[in-house]
Short mmCIF file of C-alpha atoms and ligand atoms in Angstrom, two decimals:
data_model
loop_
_atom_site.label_atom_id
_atom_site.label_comp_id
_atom_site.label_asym_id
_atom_site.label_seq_id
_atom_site.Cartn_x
_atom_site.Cartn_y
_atom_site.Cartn_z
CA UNK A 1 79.43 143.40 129.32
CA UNK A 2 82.65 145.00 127.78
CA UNK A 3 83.43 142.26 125.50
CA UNK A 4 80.29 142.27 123.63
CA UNK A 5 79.80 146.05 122.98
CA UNK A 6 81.98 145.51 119.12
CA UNK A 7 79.18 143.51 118.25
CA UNK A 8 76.42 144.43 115.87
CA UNK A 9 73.78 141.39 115.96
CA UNK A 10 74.13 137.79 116.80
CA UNK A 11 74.63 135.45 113.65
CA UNK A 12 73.94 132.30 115.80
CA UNK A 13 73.24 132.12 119.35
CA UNK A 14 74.35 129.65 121.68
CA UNK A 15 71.38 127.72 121.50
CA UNK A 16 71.52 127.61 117.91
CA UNK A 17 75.04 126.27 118.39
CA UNK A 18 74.36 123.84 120.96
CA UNK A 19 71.49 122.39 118.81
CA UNK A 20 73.88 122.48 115.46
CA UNK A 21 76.63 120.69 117.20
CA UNK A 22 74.42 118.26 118.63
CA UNK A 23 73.06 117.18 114.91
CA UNK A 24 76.36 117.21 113.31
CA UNK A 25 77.64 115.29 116.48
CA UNK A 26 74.67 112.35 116.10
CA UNK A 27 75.53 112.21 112.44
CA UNK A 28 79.12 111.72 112.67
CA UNK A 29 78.45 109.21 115.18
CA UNK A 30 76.13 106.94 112.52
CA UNK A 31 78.43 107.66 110.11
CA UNK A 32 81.86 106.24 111.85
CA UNK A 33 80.32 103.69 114.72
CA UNK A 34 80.20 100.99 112.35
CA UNK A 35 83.77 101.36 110.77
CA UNK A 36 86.84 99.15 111.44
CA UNK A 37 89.20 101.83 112.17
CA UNK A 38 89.94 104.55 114.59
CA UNK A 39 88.35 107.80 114.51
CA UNK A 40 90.90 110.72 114.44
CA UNK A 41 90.05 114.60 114.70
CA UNK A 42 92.43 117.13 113.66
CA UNK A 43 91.53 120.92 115.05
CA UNK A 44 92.85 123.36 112.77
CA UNK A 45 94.21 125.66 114.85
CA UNK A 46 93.43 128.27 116.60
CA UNK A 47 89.92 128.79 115.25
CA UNK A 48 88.66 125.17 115.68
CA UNK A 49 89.43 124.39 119.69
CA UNK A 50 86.06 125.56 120.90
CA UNK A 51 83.90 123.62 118.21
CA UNK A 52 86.50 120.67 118.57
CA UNK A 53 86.39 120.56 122.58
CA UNK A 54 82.14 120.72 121.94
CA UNK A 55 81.94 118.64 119.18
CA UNK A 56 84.20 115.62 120.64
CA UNK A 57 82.13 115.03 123.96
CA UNK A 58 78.64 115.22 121.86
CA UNK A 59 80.26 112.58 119.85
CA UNK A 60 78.82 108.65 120.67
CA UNK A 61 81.74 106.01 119.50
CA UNK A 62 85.85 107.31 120.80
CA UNK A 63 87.93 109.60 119.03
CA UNK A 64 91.41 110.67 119.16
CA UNK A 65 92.57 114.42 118.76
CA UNK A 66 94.92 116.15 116.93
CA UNK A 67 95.99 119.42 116.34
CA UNK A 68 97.72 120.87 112.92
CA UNK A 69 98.52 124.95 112.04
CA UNK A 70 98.34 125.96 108.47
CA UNK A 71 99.62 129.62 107.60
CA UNK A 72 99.79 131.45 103.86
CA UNK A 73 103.02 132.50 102.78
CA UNK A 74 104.08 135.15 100.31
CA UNK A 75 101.71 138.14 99.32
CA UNK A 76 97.98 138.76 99.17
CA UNK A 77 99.01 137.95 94.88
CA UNK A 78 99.61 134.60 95.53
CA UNK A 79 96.85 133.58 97.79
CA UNK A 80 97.04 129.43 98.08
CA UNK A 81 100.84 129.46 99.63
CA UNK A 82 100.02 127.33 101.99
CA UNK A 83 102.29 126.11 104.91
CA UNK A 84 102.20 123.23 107.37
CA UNK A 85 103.56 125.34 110.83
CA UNK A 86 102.62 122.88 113.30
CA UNK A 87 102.16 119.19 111.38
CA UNK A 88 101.01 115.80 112.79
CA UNK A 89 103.35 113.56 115.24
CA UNK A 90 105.06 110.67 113.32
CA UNK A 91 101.79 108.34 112.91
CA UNK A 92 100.88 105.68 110.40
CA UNK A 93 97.39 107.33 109.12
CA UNK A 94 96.50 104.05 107.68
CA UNK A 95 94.73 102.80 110.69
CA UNK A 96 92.58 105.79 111.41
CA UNK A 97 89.63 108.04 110.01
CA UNK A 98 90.61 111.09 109.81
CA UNK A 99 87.95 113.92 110.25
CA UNK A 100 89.31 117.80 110.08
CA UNK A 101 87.08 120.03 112.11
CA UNK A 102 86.97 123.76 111.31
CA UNK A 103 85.51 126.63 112.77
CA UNK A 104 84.99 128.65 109.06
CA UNK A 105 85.10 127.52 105.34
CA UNK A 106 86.04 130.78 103.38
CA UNK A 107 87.96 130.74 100.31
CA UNK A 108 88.08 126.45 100.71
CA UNK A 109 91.96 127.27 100.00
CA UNK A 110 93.29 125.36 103.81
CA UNK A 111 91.14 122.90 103.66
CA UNK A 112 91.48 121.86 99.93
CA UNK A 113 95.30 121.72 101.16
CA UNK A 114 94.98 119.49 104.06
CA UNK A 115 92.60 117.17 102.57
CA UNK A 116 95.55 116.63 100.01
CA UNK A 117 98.15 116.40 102.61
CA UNK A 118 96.30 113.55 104.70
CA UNK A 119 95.07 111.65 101.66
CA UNK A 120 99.21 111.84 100.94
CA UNK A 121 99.96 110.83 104.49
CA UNK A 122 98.21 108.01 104.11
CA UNK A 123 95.12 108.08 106.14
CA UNK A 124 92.55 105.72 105.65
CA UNK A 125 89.71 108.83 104.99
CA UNK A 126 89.09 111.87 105.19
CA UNK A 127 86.68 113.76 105.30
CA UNK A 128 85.41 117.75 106.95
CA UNK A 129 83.12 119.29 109.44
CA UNK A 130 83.23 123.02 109.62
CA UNK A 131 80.47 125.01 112.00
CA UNK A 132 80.24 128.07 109.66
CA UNK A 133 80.36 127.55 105.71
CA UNK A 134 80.84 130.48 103.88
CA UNK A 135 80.30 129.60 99.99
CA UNK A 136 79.95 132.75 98.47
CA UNK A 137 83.94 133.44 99.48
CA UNK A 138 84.86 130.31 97.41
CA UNK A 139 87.83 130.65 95.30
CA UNK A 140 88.69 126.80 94.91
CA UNK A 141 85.94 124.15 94.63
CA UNK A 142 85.25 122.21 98.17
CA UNK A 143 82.07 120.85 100.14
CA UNK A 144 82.45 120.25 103.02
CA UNK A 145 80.88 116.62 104.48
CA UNK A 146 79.43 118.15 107.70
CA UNK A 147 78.14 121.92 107.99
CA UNK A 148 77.05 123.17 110.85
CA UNK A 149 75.34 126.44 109.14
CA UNK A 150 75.57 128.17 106.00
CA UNK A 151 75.96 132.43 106.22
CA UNK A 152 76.46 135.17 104.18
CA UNK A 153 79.54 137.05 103.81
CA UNK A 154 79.22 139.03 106.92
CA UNK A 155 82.33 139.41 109.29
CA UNK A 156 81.40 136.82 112.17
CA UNK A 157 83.73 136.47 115.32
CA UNK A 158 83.17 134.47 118.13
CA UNK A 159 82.92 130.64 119.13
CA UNK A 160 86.81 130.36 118.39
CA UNK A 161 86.61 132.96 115.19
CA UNK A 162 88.51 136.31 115.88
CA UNK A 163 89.44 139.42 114.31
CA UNK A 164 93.04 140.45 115.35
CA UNK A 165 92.84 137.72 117.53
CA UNK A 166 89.80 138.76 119.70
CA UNK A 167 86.72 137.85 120.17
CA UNK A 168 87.24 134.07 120.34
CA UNK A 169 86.02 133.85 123.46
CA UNK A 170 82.40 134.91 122.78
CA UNK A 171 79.82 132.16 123.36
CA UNK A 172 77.49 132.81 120.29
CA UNK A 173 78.84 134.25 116.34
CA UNK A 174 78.46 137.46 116.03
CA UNK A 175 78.48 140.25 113.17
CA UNK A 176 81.50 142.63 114.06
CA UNK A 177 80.86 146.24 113.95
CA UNK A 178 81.73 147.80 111.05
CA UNK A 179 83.91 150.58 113.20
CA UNK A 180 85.81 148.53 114.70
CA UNK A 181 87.59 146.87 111.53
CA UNK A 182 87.24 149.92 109.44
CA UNK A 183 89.21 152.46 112.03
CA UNK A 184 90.85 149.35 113.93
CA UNK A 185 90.05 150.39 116.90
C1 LIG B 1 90.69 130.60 109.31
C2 LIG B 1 89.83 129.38 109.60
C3 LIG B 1 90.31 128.39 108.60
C4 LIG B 1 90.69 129.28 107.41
C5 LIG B 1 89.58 129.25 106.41
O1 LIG B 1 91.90 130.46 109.97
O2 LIG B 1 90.00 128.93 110.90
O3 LIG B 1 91.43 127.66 109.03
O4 LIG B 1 90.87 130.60 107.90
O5 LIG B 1 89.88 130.07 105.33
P1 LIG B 1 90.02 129.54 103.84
O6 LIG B 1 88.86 128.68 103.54
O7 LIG B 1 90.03 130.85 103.07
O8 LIG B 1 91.34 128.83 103.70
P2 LIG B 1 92.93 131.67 110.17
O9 LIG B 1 94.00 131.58 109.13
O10 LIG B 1 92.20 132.97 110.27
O11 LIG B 1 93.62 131.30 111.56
P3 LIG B 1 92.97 131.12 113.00
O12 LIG B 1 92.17 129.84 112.96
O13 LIG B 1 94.15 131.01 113.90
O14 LIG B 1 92.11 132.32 113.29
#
């Protein structure tokens, strides 16, 4: 099919997803059912919606949703401009667990950021799940609390993770083809 000829080998099939979501899903689960508060899930968007919309019904005890936008600002010399383009409704944090769900951990740089910003807002916690966790891109210490899987530095699209804004819609990750970025095509 047309929309999976740019791609080079599968990083993690949608098994492999199904059965990653499904642990991180019956952890979170243990981990929340027994606190007082409400459990809150902010998608980072855009990458985050497909993992988020998976994620939330493999989930055992209620959660609300949320949805926040972060963009850099400034040039590729001052990496860590980060901006708040789409921000939370007016809501008292204080009654809520907050849990940020991303689809990719690279340089740790947004999520360092919004961890900040919610612990500043007031939420009662906070804490991360990413699926993909990509340490060797770090440039600011962060661990995330849930990981779906760890991979190399290879150039992974699908499952809500694009390049120039395609590819989201692939069921599994994928490993782009090196043409495609190099001559844009
Ligand atoms: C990606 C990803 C994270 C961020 C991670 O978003 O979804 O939000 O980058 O990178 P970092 O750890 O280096 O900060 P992107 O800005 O590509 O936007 P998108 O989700 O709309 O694709």
């Amino acid at each position: 099919m047309k929309k999976h000829n740019d791609i080079e080998k599968i990083l993690v099939s949608e098994e492999e997803i199904r059965s990653a979501v499904s642990t991180l899903a019956k952890k979170i689960t243990e981990d929340y059912e027994s606190s007082p508060r409400q459990l809150l899930l902010i998608g980072i968007l855009k990458g985050s919606v497909i993992f988020l919309a998976d994620l939330m019904r493999e989930i055992g005890i209620p959660a609300e949703i949320e949805f926040m936008k972060v963009s850099s600002y400034g040039d590729s010399t001052t990496p860590g401009h980060l901006n708040i383009t789409l921000d939370l409704p007016q809501l008292d944090l204080s009654g809520y667990d907050v849990l940020v769900v991303e689809d990719i951990i690279d340089s740790g740089r947004t999520l360092s950021f919004l961890c900040n910003y919610l612990h500043q807002r007031g939420a009662a916690s906070v804490r991360t799940v990413t699926m993909l966790d990509k340490p060797s891109r770090r440039e600011v210490a962060f661990v995330p609390d849930y990981t779906g899987k760890v991979i190399p530095n290879h150039f992974a699209v699908g499952y809500g993770l694009d390049y120039a804004q395609k590819y989201r819609d692939l069921p599994y990750i994928g490993v782009l083809k090196e043409d495609v970025y190099k001559t844009g095509s």
